[in-house]
């Protein structure tokens, strides 16, 4: 690892490439945010809190999810800060909060829990995508694939492990004025290049023959959606099941293939869902590679025991764990999601109705497409029901609340002044002069 850092310091083109890549690919991946971690949440009165629909069984599951967050908080220094909008608390206080709420929830008394919340916690609400608190709620699930540990005529599509030549760059390591972003790439001579895209990996075999094949599966579309979900199970020929979880990604921007088909006029926007998308791909096998390659992002996996695990490293609880933008929302925090869920009247086909719900959940995951204060993804679990619900959910007009300890420190985020292009250019040249002894 030291060797590539030395190489990194030798070329001006490298950091310039990184910088301009950041300005282009990151903007493509993450639209310019109008809010930051300080303005994404606003403190609200408990009178604005919708009464949750959690019954006794659901409260028990919420308690399980809270205990998992407690594990996460205790892995970190007790005094490490956790931000709720313009307020701060600590990991230690969050661990105590999740313990208290888990104990209350385990009693199965919703009214008693709500009384405890109002007396001992502080409530925040996401400002949403419109500044009025509206969020778009989608769902995700743990898919089941079929495969084998060795390739054969049926199982021809590899799930890859993390390549050793995948390099992660923390841009702010070069200077505190640069954005707090990460880039991934690979060394080619003395230059850092973007890591291989989906088409380079799947169609041009850039990773084949390197011993990176974790397991082989029988369907390229299933493999694509495994990467979208981030974890899953693979049924093996001997009857056993292998669980795989997220290990890393190639750093290329995430592009929605559903959005691409809508833009091409192939599917109407109001009709788009996971089942509709799968049907279109099945009906157009000659275009599968073309469409999948519109998303250059690629996910690498590792075999896991238990799980699935979210981005805070704890097991997710079905229907009670959410994924949000980790840059602006507190990891592991208790929350309440207000949205709608579908009702089906047949084994196949679209929902016959949608029903509102307000559910206590916990913020334990993130996702490449989950960006900004107006997005939340609800983990539905494993199985056909989970896939059907997750595949249909894309409900706007919801709300997302977060629950914090009672005592908080008021600490608004300072608004950094944007660097002028000319002065930034001068600083980049100066940094490389220092790196090269000039």
Short mmCIF file of C-alpha atoms in Angstrom, two decimals:
data_model
loop_
_atom_site.label_atom_id
_atom_site.label_comp_id
_atom_site.label_asym_id
_atom_site.label_seq_id
_atom_site.Cartn_x
_atom_site.Cartn_y
_atom_site.Cartn_z
CA UNK A 1 0.00 0.00 0.00
CA UNK A 2 2.91 2.38 0.68
CA UNK A 3 4.15 1.85 -2.85
CA UNK A 4 1.07 3.21 -4.53
CA UNK A 5 1.01 6.22 -2.20
CA UNK A 6 4.54 7.09 -3.31
CA UNK A 7 3.49 6.68 -6.92
CA UNK A 8 0.49 8.85 -6.23
CA UNK A 9 2.67 11.74 -5.12
CA UNK A 10 4.75 11.78 -8.29
CA UNK A 11 2.23 12.97 -10.88
CA UNK A 12 0.32 16.23 -11.05
CA UNK A 13 -2.10 14.68 -13.49
CA UNK A 14 -3.24 12.18 -10.91
CA UNK A 15 -4.77 14.58 -8.40
CA UNK A 16 -6.14 16.78 -11.15
CA UNK A 17 -7.78 13.69 -12.60
CA UNK A 18 -9.16 12.83 -9.20
CA UNK A 19 -10.40 16.36 -8.64
CA UNK A 20 -12.14 16.71 -11.97
CA UNK A 21 -13.47 13.16 -11.71
CA UNK A 22 -14.97 14.16 -8.40
CA UNK A 23 -16.64 17.15 -9.99
CA UNK A 24 -18.13 15.06 -12.80
CA UNK A 25 -18.80 11.51 -11.65
CA UNK A 26 -19.83 12.45 -8.14
CA UNK A 27 -22.25 15.05 -9.45
CA UNK A 28 -23.69 12.44 -11.76
CA UNK A 29 -24.06 10.05 -8.86
CA UNK A 30 -25.27 12.51 -6.24
CA UNK A 31 -27.26 15.57 -7.33
CA UNK A 32 -26.07 18.81 -5.80
CA UNK A 33 -27.47 18.72 -2.29
CA UNK A 34 -29.44 21.70 -1.05
CA UNK A 35 -29.05 20.50 2.51
CA UNK A 36 -26.28 19.14 4.67
CA UNK A 37 -26.24 17.17 7.91
CA UNK A 38 -27.06 20.36 9.80
CA UNK A 39 -30.15 21.29 7.81
CA UNK A 40 -31.51 17.85 6.85
CA UNK A 41 -33.43 17.50 10.13
CA UNK A 42 -35.63 19.98 11.95
CA UNK A 43 -36.78 19.66 15.55
CA UNK A 44 -40.56 19.29 15.80
CA UNK A 45 -43.15 18.97 18.55
CA UNK A 46 -44.43 15.58 19.59
CA UNK A 47 -47.92 16.69 18.54
CA UNK A 48 -46.76 16.26 14.92
CA UNK A 49 -45.79 12.62 15.53
CA UNK A 50 -48.27 10.18 13.90
CA UNK A 51 -49.28 7.31 16.15
CA UNK A 52 -47.37 4.18 15.04
CA UNK A 53 -49.27 1.14 13.82
CA UNK A 54 -46.86 -1.28 15.50
CA UNK A 55 -48.65 -4.09 17.32
CA UNK A 56 -47.05 -6.19 20.05
CA UNK A 57 -45.23 -8.47 17.58
CA UNK A 58 -43.95 -5.48 15.61
CA UNK A 59 -42.78 -3.76 18.80
CA UNK A 60 -40.81 -6.91 19.67
CA UNK A 61 -39.12 -6.74 16.26
CA UNK A 62 -38.39 -3.05 16.75
CA UNK A 63 -36.79 -3.92 20.09
CA UNK A 64 -34.58 -6.47 18.31
CA UNK A 65 -33.52 -3.84 15.78
CA UNK A 66 -32.76 -1.34 18.56
CA UNK A 67 -30.53 -3.89 20.29
CA UNK A 68 -28.58 -4.27 17.05
CA UNK A 69 -28.02 -0.51 16.97
CA UNK A 70 -26.84 -0.73 20.56
CA UNK A 71 -24.14 -3.15 19.39
CA UNK A 72 -23.04 -0.61 16.79
CA UNK A 73 -22.90 2.28 19.27
CA UNK A 74 -20.84 0.27 21.75
CA UNK A 75 -18.29 -0.56 19.06
CA UNK A 76 -17.47 3.13 18.87
CA UNK A 77 -15.91 5.49 21.44
CA UNK A 78 -18.60 6.60 23.89
CA UNK A 79 -17.77 10.29 23.37
CA UNK A 80 -17.87 10.19 19.57
CA UNK A 81 -20.44 12.66 18.33
CA UNK A 82 -23.72 11.83 16.60
CA UNK A 83 -25.49 14.62 14.75
CA UNK A 84 -29.24 15.27 14.60
CA UNK A 85 -29.54 18.35 12.41
CA UNK A 86 -28.05 21.27 14.32
CA UNK A 87 -27.74 19.28 17.54
CA UNK A 88 -25.18 16.81 18.85
CA UNK A 89 -25.24 13.84 21.18
CA UNK A 90 -22.77 10.99 21.70
CA UNK A 91 -22.45 7.31 20.89
CA UNK A 92 -22.66 6.53 24.60
CA UNK A 93 -25.95 8.37 24.98
CA UNK A 94 -27.34 6.71 21.86
CA UNK A 95 -26.43 3.29 23.28
CA UNK A 96 -28.33 4.17 26.46
CA UNK A 97 -31.30 5.43 24.42
CA UNK A 98 -31.58 2.27 22.34
CA UNK A 99 -31.37 0.15 25.52
CA UNK A 100 -34.18 2.12 27.14
CA UNK A 101 -36.43 2.05 24.10
CA UNK A 102 -35.81 -1.66 23.49
CA UNK A 103 -36.84 -2.41 27.08
CA UNK A 104 -40.00 -0.32 26.71
CA UNK A 105 -40.90 -1.80 23.32
CA UNK A 106 -40.44 -5.36 24.58
CA UNK A 107 -43.34 -4.77 27.00
CA UNK A 108 -45.69 -4.62 24.01
CA UNK A 109 -47.50 -1.54 25.35
CA UNK A 110 -47.63 1.07 22.58
CA UNK A 111 -49.31 3.77 24.68
CA UNK A 112 -46.75 3.30 27.44
CA UNK A 113 -43.95 3.53 24.89
CA UNK A 114 -45.34 6.75 23.42
CA UNK A 115 -45.59 8.27 26.89
CA UNK A 116 -41.95 7.35 27.50
CA UNK A 117 -40.89 8.86 24.16
CA UNK A 118 -42.61 12.16 24.83
CA UNK A 119 -41.10 12.42 28.31
CA UNK A 120 -37.54 11.31 27.60
CA UNK A 121 -36.64 11.98 23.95
CA UNK A 122 -36.45 14.73 21.34
CA UNK A 123 -38.19 14.46 17.98
CA UNK A 124 -36.80 15.47 14.59
CA UNK A 125 -38.28 15.32 11.10
CA UNK A 126 -36.54 15.13 7.74
CA UNK A 127 -37.03 18.30 5.72
CA UNK A 128 -37.70 16.05 2.74
CA UNK A 129 -37.02 16.72 -0.90
CA UNK A 130 -39.21 19.83 -0.95
CA UNK A 131 -38.36 21.41 2.39
CA UNK A 132 -41.85 20.49 3.62
CA UNK A 133 -41.03 17.05 4.98
CA UNK A 134 -42.12 14.91 2.04
CA UNK A 135 -40.05 11.79 1.35
CA UNK A 136 -40.13 9.09 -1.30
CA UNK A 137 -40.21 5.60 0.23
CA UNK A 138 -39.03 2.54 -1.67
CA UNK A 139 -38.34 -1.01 -0.53
CA UNK A 140 -35.51 -3.50 -0.82
CA UNK A 141 -35.15 -7.18 0.02
CA UNK A 142 -32.80 -10.14 0.28
CA UNK A 143 -33.04 -12.04 -3.03
CA UNK A 144 -32.59 -15.76 -3.64
CA UNK A 145 -30.35 -16.85 -6.52
CA UNK A 146 -29.41 -20.30 -7.79
CA UNK A 147 -25.81 -21.25 -8.42
CA UNK A 148 -22.76 -23.40 -7.71
CA UNK A 149 -19.30 -22.91 -6.30
CA UNK A 150 -17.82 -24.00 -9.63
CA UNK A 151 -18.85 -22.89 -13.10
CA UNK A 152 -20.77 -25.31 -15.32
CA UNK A 153 -22.99 -25.12 -18.38
CA UNK A 154 -25.85 -23.74 -16.30
CA UNK A 155 -24.03 -21.51 -13.84
CA UNK A 156 -21.97 -19.15 -15.98
CA UNK A 157 -22.17 -15.78 -14.23
CA UNK A 158 -19.64 -15.10 -11.47
CA UNK A 159 -20.25 -13.17 -8.29
CA UNK A 160 -16.89 -11.49 -7.76
CA UNK A 161 -14.96 -10.89 -4.57
CA UNK A 162 -13.32 -7.54 -3.92
CA UNK A 163 -10.28 -7.16 -6.22
CA UNK A 164 -6.99 -6.44 -4.49
CA UNK A 165 -6.12 -3.71 -7.00
CA UNK A 166 -9.19 -1.67 -6.07
CA UNK A 167 -7.86 1.50 -4.41
CA UNK A 168 -9.87 3.82 -2.19
CA UNK A 169 -8.86 7.48 -2.10
CA UNK A 170 -10.02 9.90 0.60
CA UNK A 171 -9.87 13.24 -1.18
CA UNK A 172 -9.68 15.31 1.99
CA UNK A 173 -6.44 13.55 2.93
CA UNK A 174 -4.72 15.80 0.38
CA UNK A 175 -6.01 19.06 1.85
CA UNK A 176 -8.79 20.01 4.28
CA UNK A 177 -10.31 22.42 1.73
CA UNK A 178 -11.18 19.55 -0.60
CA UNK A 179 -14.57 17.84 -0.27
CA UNK A 180 -14.98 14.99 2.20
CA UNK A 181 -15.41 12.40 -0.54
CA UNK A 182 -14.06 8.99 -1.45
CA UNK A 183 -13.03 7.79 -4.88
CA UNK A 184 -12.17 4.29 -6.06
CA UNK A 185 -9.83 3.40 -8.86
CA UNK A 186 -6.88 1.32 -10.02
CA UNK A 187 -3.26 2.07 -10.83
CA UNK A 188 -2.17 2.00 -14.44
CA UNK A 189 1.51 2.79 -14.50
CA UNK A 190 1.86 6.00 -12.52
CA UNK A 191 -1.73 7.08 -13.00
CA UNK A 192 -4.88 6.29 -11.12
CA UNK A 193 -7.73 5.39 -13.46
CA UNK A 194 -11.42 4.76 -12.73
CA UNK A 195 -12.02 1.13 -11.81
CA UNK A 196 -13.49 -1.15 -14.46
CA UNK A 197 -17.13 -0.51 -15.34
CA UNK A 198 -19.89 -3.10 -15.56
CA UNK A 199 -19.38 -3.67 -19.27
CA UNK A 200 -15.61 -4.00 -18.84
CA UNK A 201 -16.12 -6.60 -16.11
CA UNK A 202 -19.02 -8.60 -17.53
CA UNK A 203 -18.54 -8.29 -21.30
CA UNK A 204 -14.77 -7.84 -21.60
CA UNK A 205 -13.72 -10.11 -18.75
CA UNK A 206 -11.38 -7.68 -17.00
CA UNK A 207 -11.59 -9.70 -13.76
CA UNK A 208 -11.76 -13.21 -15.19
CA UNK A 209 -8.94 -15.62 -14.45
CA UNK A 210 -7.82 -13.80 -11.31
CA UNK A 211 -9.38 -16.17 -8.77
CA UNK A 212 -11.99 -13.62 -7.73
CA UNK A 213 -15.03 -15.80 -8.43
CA UNK A 214 -16.87 -16.30 -5.13
CA UNK A 215 -19.71 -18.37 -6.61
CA UNK A 216 -21.37 -18.79 -10.00
CA UNK A 217 -25.07 -18.16 -10.66
CA UNK A 218 -27.42 -19.08 -13.47
CA UNK A 219 -28.95 -15.72 -14.38
CA UNK A 220 -27.28 -12.42 -15.22
CA UNK A 221 -30.41 -10.41 -14.44
CA UNK A 222 -30.68 -11.97 -10.99
CA UNK A 223 -27.02 -11.11 -10.45
CA UNK A 224 -27.67 -7.50 -11.46
CA UNK A 225 -30.50 -7.15 -8.96
CA UNK A 226 -28.41 -8.81 -6.25
CA UNK A 227 -25.97 -5.94 -6.72
CA UNK A 228 -28.81 -3.43 -6.43
CA UNK A 229 -30.03 -5.02 -3.18
CA UNK A 230 -26.54 -5.43 -1.69
CA UNK A 231 -26.94 -8.89 -0.13
CA UNK A 232 -28.66 -12.18 -0.84
CA UNK A 233 -28.69 -15.95 -0.72
CA UNK A 234 -27.50 -18.50 -3.28
CA UNK A 235 -29.12 -21.94 -3.33
CA UNK A 236 -26.43 -24.55 -4.09
CA UNK A 237 -26.84 -27.98 -5.78
CA UNK A 238 -26.31 -29.91 -2.53
CA UNK A 239 -29.31 -28.21 -0.93
CA UNK A 240 -27.29 -25.80 1.18
CA UNK A 241 -27.58 -22.03 0.99
CA UNK A 242 -24.73 -19.56 0.77
CA UNK A 243 -25.23 -16.01 2.03
CA UNK A 244 -23.35 -13.18 0.37
CA UNK A 245 -23.00 -9.58 1.52
CA UNK A 246 -21.62 -6.31 0.24
CA UNK A 247 -17.81 -6.11 0.24
CA UNK A 248 -17.14 -3.01 -1.88
CA UNK A 249 -18.03 -1.31 -5.15
CA UNK A 250 -16.12 -0.14 -8.20
CA UNK A 251 -16.84 3.54 -7.52
CA UNK A 252 -18.57 4.15 -10.83
CA UNK A 253 -21.78 6.24 -10.67
CA UNK A 254 -25.10 4.48 -10.12
CA UNK A 255 -27.52 4.93 -13.03
CA UNK A 256 -31.08 3.59 -12.86
CA UNK A 257 -31.92 1.25 -15.73
CA UNK A 258 -35.60 1.77 -14.98
CA UNK A 259 -35.16 5.49 -15.57
CA UNK A 260 -33.31 4.71 -18.81
CA UNK A 261 -36.21 2.61 -20.12
CA UNK A 262 -38.66 5.36 -19.17
CA UNK A 263 -36.56 7.93 -21.04
CA UNK A 264 -36.45 5.62 -24.06
CA UNK A 265 -40.24 5.33 -24.06
CA UNK A 266 -40.09 1.59 -23.40
CA UNK A 267 -42.06 1.76 -20.13
CA UNK A 268 -44.40 4.47 -18.84
CA UNK A 269 -43.18 6.18 -15.68
CA UNK A 270 -46.38 5.39 -13.78
CA UNK A 271 -46.08 1.69 -14.69
CA UNK A 272 -42.44 1.19 -13.70
CA UNK A 273 -41.80 -1.34 -10.93
CA UNK A 274 -39.42 -4.23 -10.32
CA UNK A 275 -41.85 -6.84 -11.78
CA UNK A 276 -42.42 -4.67 -14.87
CA UNK A 277 -38.67 -4.17 -15.26
CA UNK A 278 -38.01 -7.90 -14.97
CA UNK A 279 -40.73 -8.67 -17.50
CA UNK A 280 -39.28 -6.18 -19.99
CA UNK A 281 -35.81 -7.72 -19.67
CA UNK A 282 -37.24 -11.24 -20.09
CA UNK A 283 -39.10 -10.12 -23.22
CA UNK A 284 -36.01 -8.45 -24.74
CA UNK A 285 -33.12 -10.90 -24.15
CA UNK A 286 -31.14 -9.40 -27.04
CA UNK A 287 -31.01 -6.06 -25.21
CA UNK A 288 -30.23 -7.28 -21.68
CA UNK A 289 -26.50 -6.54 -21.81
CA UNK A 290 -27.08 -3.13 -23.39
CA UNK A 291 -29.56 -2.09 -20.71
CA UNK A 292 -27.69 -3.50 -17.72
CA UNK A 293 -24.52 -1.77 -18.86
CA UNK A 294 -26.28 1.59 -18.65
CA UNK A 295 -25.50 1.26 -14.94
CA UNK A 296 -21.67 1.18 -14.75
CA UNK A 297 -21.73 0.71 -10.97
CA UNK A 298 -20.60 -2.77 -9.89
CA UNK A 299 -20.75 -4.39 -6.44
CA UNK A 300 -18.33 -6.99 -5.05
CA UNK A 301 -19.34 -9.53 -2.42
CA UNK A 302 -18.07 -11.73 0.38
CA UNK A 303 -19.52 -14.84 1.96
CA UNK A 304 -21.19 -14.03 5.26
CA UNK A 305 -22.70 -15.89 8.18
CA UNK A 306 -25.99 -14.55 9.45
CA UNK A 307 -27.21 -11.17 8.38
CA UNK A 308 -27.97 -9.54 6.08
CA UNK A 309 -25.93 -6.65 7.42
CA UNK A 310 -26.40 -2.93 6.93
CA UNK A 311 -23.76 -0.24 6.58
CA UNK A 312 -23.30 -0.04 10.36
CA UNK A 313 -22.30 -3.71 10.46
CA UNK A 314 -25.29 -5.17 12.30
CA UNK A 315 -28.00 -7.59 11.20
CA UNK A 316 -31.08 -6.00 9.65
CA UNK A 317 -34.56 -6.73 11.00
CA UNK A 318 -37.17 -7.29 8.29
CA UNK A 319 -39.70 -4.46 7.93
CA UNK A 320 -38.03 -2.52 10.76
CA UNK A 321 -34.70 -1.40 9.25
CA UNK A 322 -34.32 1.48 6.83
CA UNK A 323 -31.60 2.75 4.51
CA UNK A 324 -31.01 6.50 4.25
CA UNK A 325 -28.28 8.91 3.19
CA UNK A 326 -25.53 8.27 5.74
CA UNK A 327 -24.00 11.68 5.06
CA UNK A 328 -26.91 13.61 6.57
CA UNK A 329 -28.85 11.27 8.88
CA UNK A 330 -27.69 9.67 12.17
CA UNK A 331 -26.60 6.06 11.77
CA UNK A 332 -28.34 3.54 13.99
CA UNK A 333 -30.96 6.00 15.21
CA UNK A 334 -34.58 5.10 16.06
CA UNK A 335 -37.04 6.49 13.53
CA UNK A 336 -40.63 6.45 12.37
CA UNK A 337 -41.55 6.00 8.70
CA UNK A 338 -44.90 7.18 7.35
CA UNK A 339 -45.78 5.79 3.92
CA UNK A 340 -48.01 3.27 2.14
CA UNK A 341 -47.76 -0.47 1.53
CA UNK A 342 -49.41 -2.55 -1.20
CA UNK A 343 -52.17 -5.14 -0.92
CA UNK A 344 -52.32 -7.96 -3.47
CA UNK A 345 -55.30 -10.10 -4.42
CA UNK A 346 -53.47 -12.62 -6.60
CA UNK A 347 -50.17 -14.46 -6.78
CA UNK A 348 -49.11 -12.20 -9.63
CA UNK A 349 -50.07 -8.82 -10.92
CA UNK A 350 -50.00 -5.28 -9.57
CA UNK A 351 -51.36 -4.24 -6.16
CA UNK A 352 -55.12 -3.88 -5.88
CA UNK A 353 -54.83 -1.20 -3.18
CA UNK A 354 -52.42 0.81 -1.07
CA UNK A 355 -52.76 1.25 2.68
CA UNK A 356 -51.12 3.97 4.81
CA UNK A 357 -48.83 2.95 7.65
CA UNK A 358 -46.73 4.60 10.35
CA UNK A 359 -44.03 2.23 11.60
CA UNK A 360 -41.26 2.48 14.16
CA UNK A 361 -38.01 1.55 12.40
CA UNK A 362 -34.24 1.94 12.87
CA UNK A 363 -31.76 3.63 10.52
CA UNK A 364 -29.16 0.91 9.86
CA UNK A 365 -28.27 0.93 6.17
CA UNK A 366 -27.61 3.07 3.10
CA UNK A 367 -27.65 2.67 -0.68
CA UNK A 368 -26.10 4.09 -3.82
CA UNK A 369 -29.44 5.49 -5.00
CA UNK A 370 -30.57 6.66 -1.55
CA UNK A 371 -29.39 10.24 -1.54
CA UNK A 372 -30.70 13.41 0.06
CA UNK A 373 -33.32 14.12 2.74
CA UNK A 374 -36.20 13.03 0.53
CA UNK A 375 -35.30 9.33 0.18
CA UNK A 376 -35.72 6.31 2.40
CA UNK A 377 -35.57 2.57 1.62
CA UNK A 378 -37.42 0.06 3.82
CA UNK A 379 -35.85 -3.40 4.18
CA UNK A 380 -38.61 -5.97 3.65
CA UNK A 381 -36.65 -9.15 4.41
CA UNK A 382 -36.39 -12.43 2.51
CA UNK A 383 -38.88 -14.34 0.40
CA UNK A 384 -41.49 -13.87 -2.31
CA UNK A 385 -43.68 -11.54 -0.25
CA UNK A 386 -40.71 -9.32 0.58
CA UNK A 387 -39.70 -9.13 -3.08
CA UNK A 388 -43.24 -8.30 -4.24
CA UNK A 389 -43.73 -5.49 -1.74
CA UNK A 390 -40.24 -4.07 -2.26
CA UNK A 391 -40.63 -4.28 -6.02
CA UNK A 392 -43.80 -2.20 -6.00
CA UNK A 393 -42.93 0.43 -3.39
CA UNK A 394 -42.15 3.89 -4.74
CA UNK A 395 -44.49 6.01 -2.67
CA UNK A 396 -44.07 9.76 -2.48
CA UNK A 397 -45.60 12.09 0.06
CA UNK A 398 -44.44 10.17 3.13
CA UNK A 399 -42.57 11.43 6.17
CA UNK A 400 -39.52 10.37 8.17
CA UNK A 401 -38.97 11.18 11.85
CA UNK A 402 -35.90 10.54 14.02
CA UNK A 403 -35.80 10.05 17.79
CA UNK A 404 -32.90 11.53 19.78
CA UNK A 405 -32.01 11.72 23.47
CA UNK A 406 -33.67 14.45 25.52
CA UNK A 407 -30.48 16.35 26.31
CA UNK A 408 -28.67 17.63 23.23
CA UNK A 409 -25.95 20.15 22.48
CA UNK A 410 -26.85 22.93 20.06
CA UNK A 411 -24.05 22.98 17.47
CA UNK A 412 -25.03 24.38 14.05
CA UNK A 413 -22.78 23.41 11.18
CA UNK A 414 -20.69 26.25 9.82
CA UNK A 415 -21.32 27.02 6.19
CA UNK A 416 -17.97 26.78 4.36
CA UNK A 417 -17.26 29.45 1.80
CA UNK A 418 -16.92 27.93 -1.68
CA UNK A 419 -13.37 28.02 -2.98
CA UNK A 420 -12.76 30.17 -6.02
CA UNK A 421 -11.60 28.13 -9.05
CA UNK A 422 -8.43 30.18 -9.47
CA UNK A 423 -7.35 29.90 -5.85
CA UNK A 424 -8.19 26.19 -5.83
CA UNK A 425 -6.01 25.72 -8.91
CA UNK A 426 -3.17 27.55 -7.17
CA UNK A 427 -3.55 25.35 -4.10
CA UNK A 428 -3.48 22.17 -6.18
CA UNK A 429 -0.22 23.27 -7.81
CA UNK A 430 1.20 24.25 -4.43
CA UNK A 431 0.30 20.88 -2.88
CA UNK A 432 2.11 19.00 -5.62
CA UNK A 433 5.07 21.29 -5.28
CA UNK A 434 5.25 20.29 -1.62
CA UNK A 435 4.76 16.61 -2.43
CA UNK A 436 7.60 16.68 -4.95
CA UNK A 437 9.94 18.79 -2.83
CA UNK A 438 9.47 21.95 -4.89
#
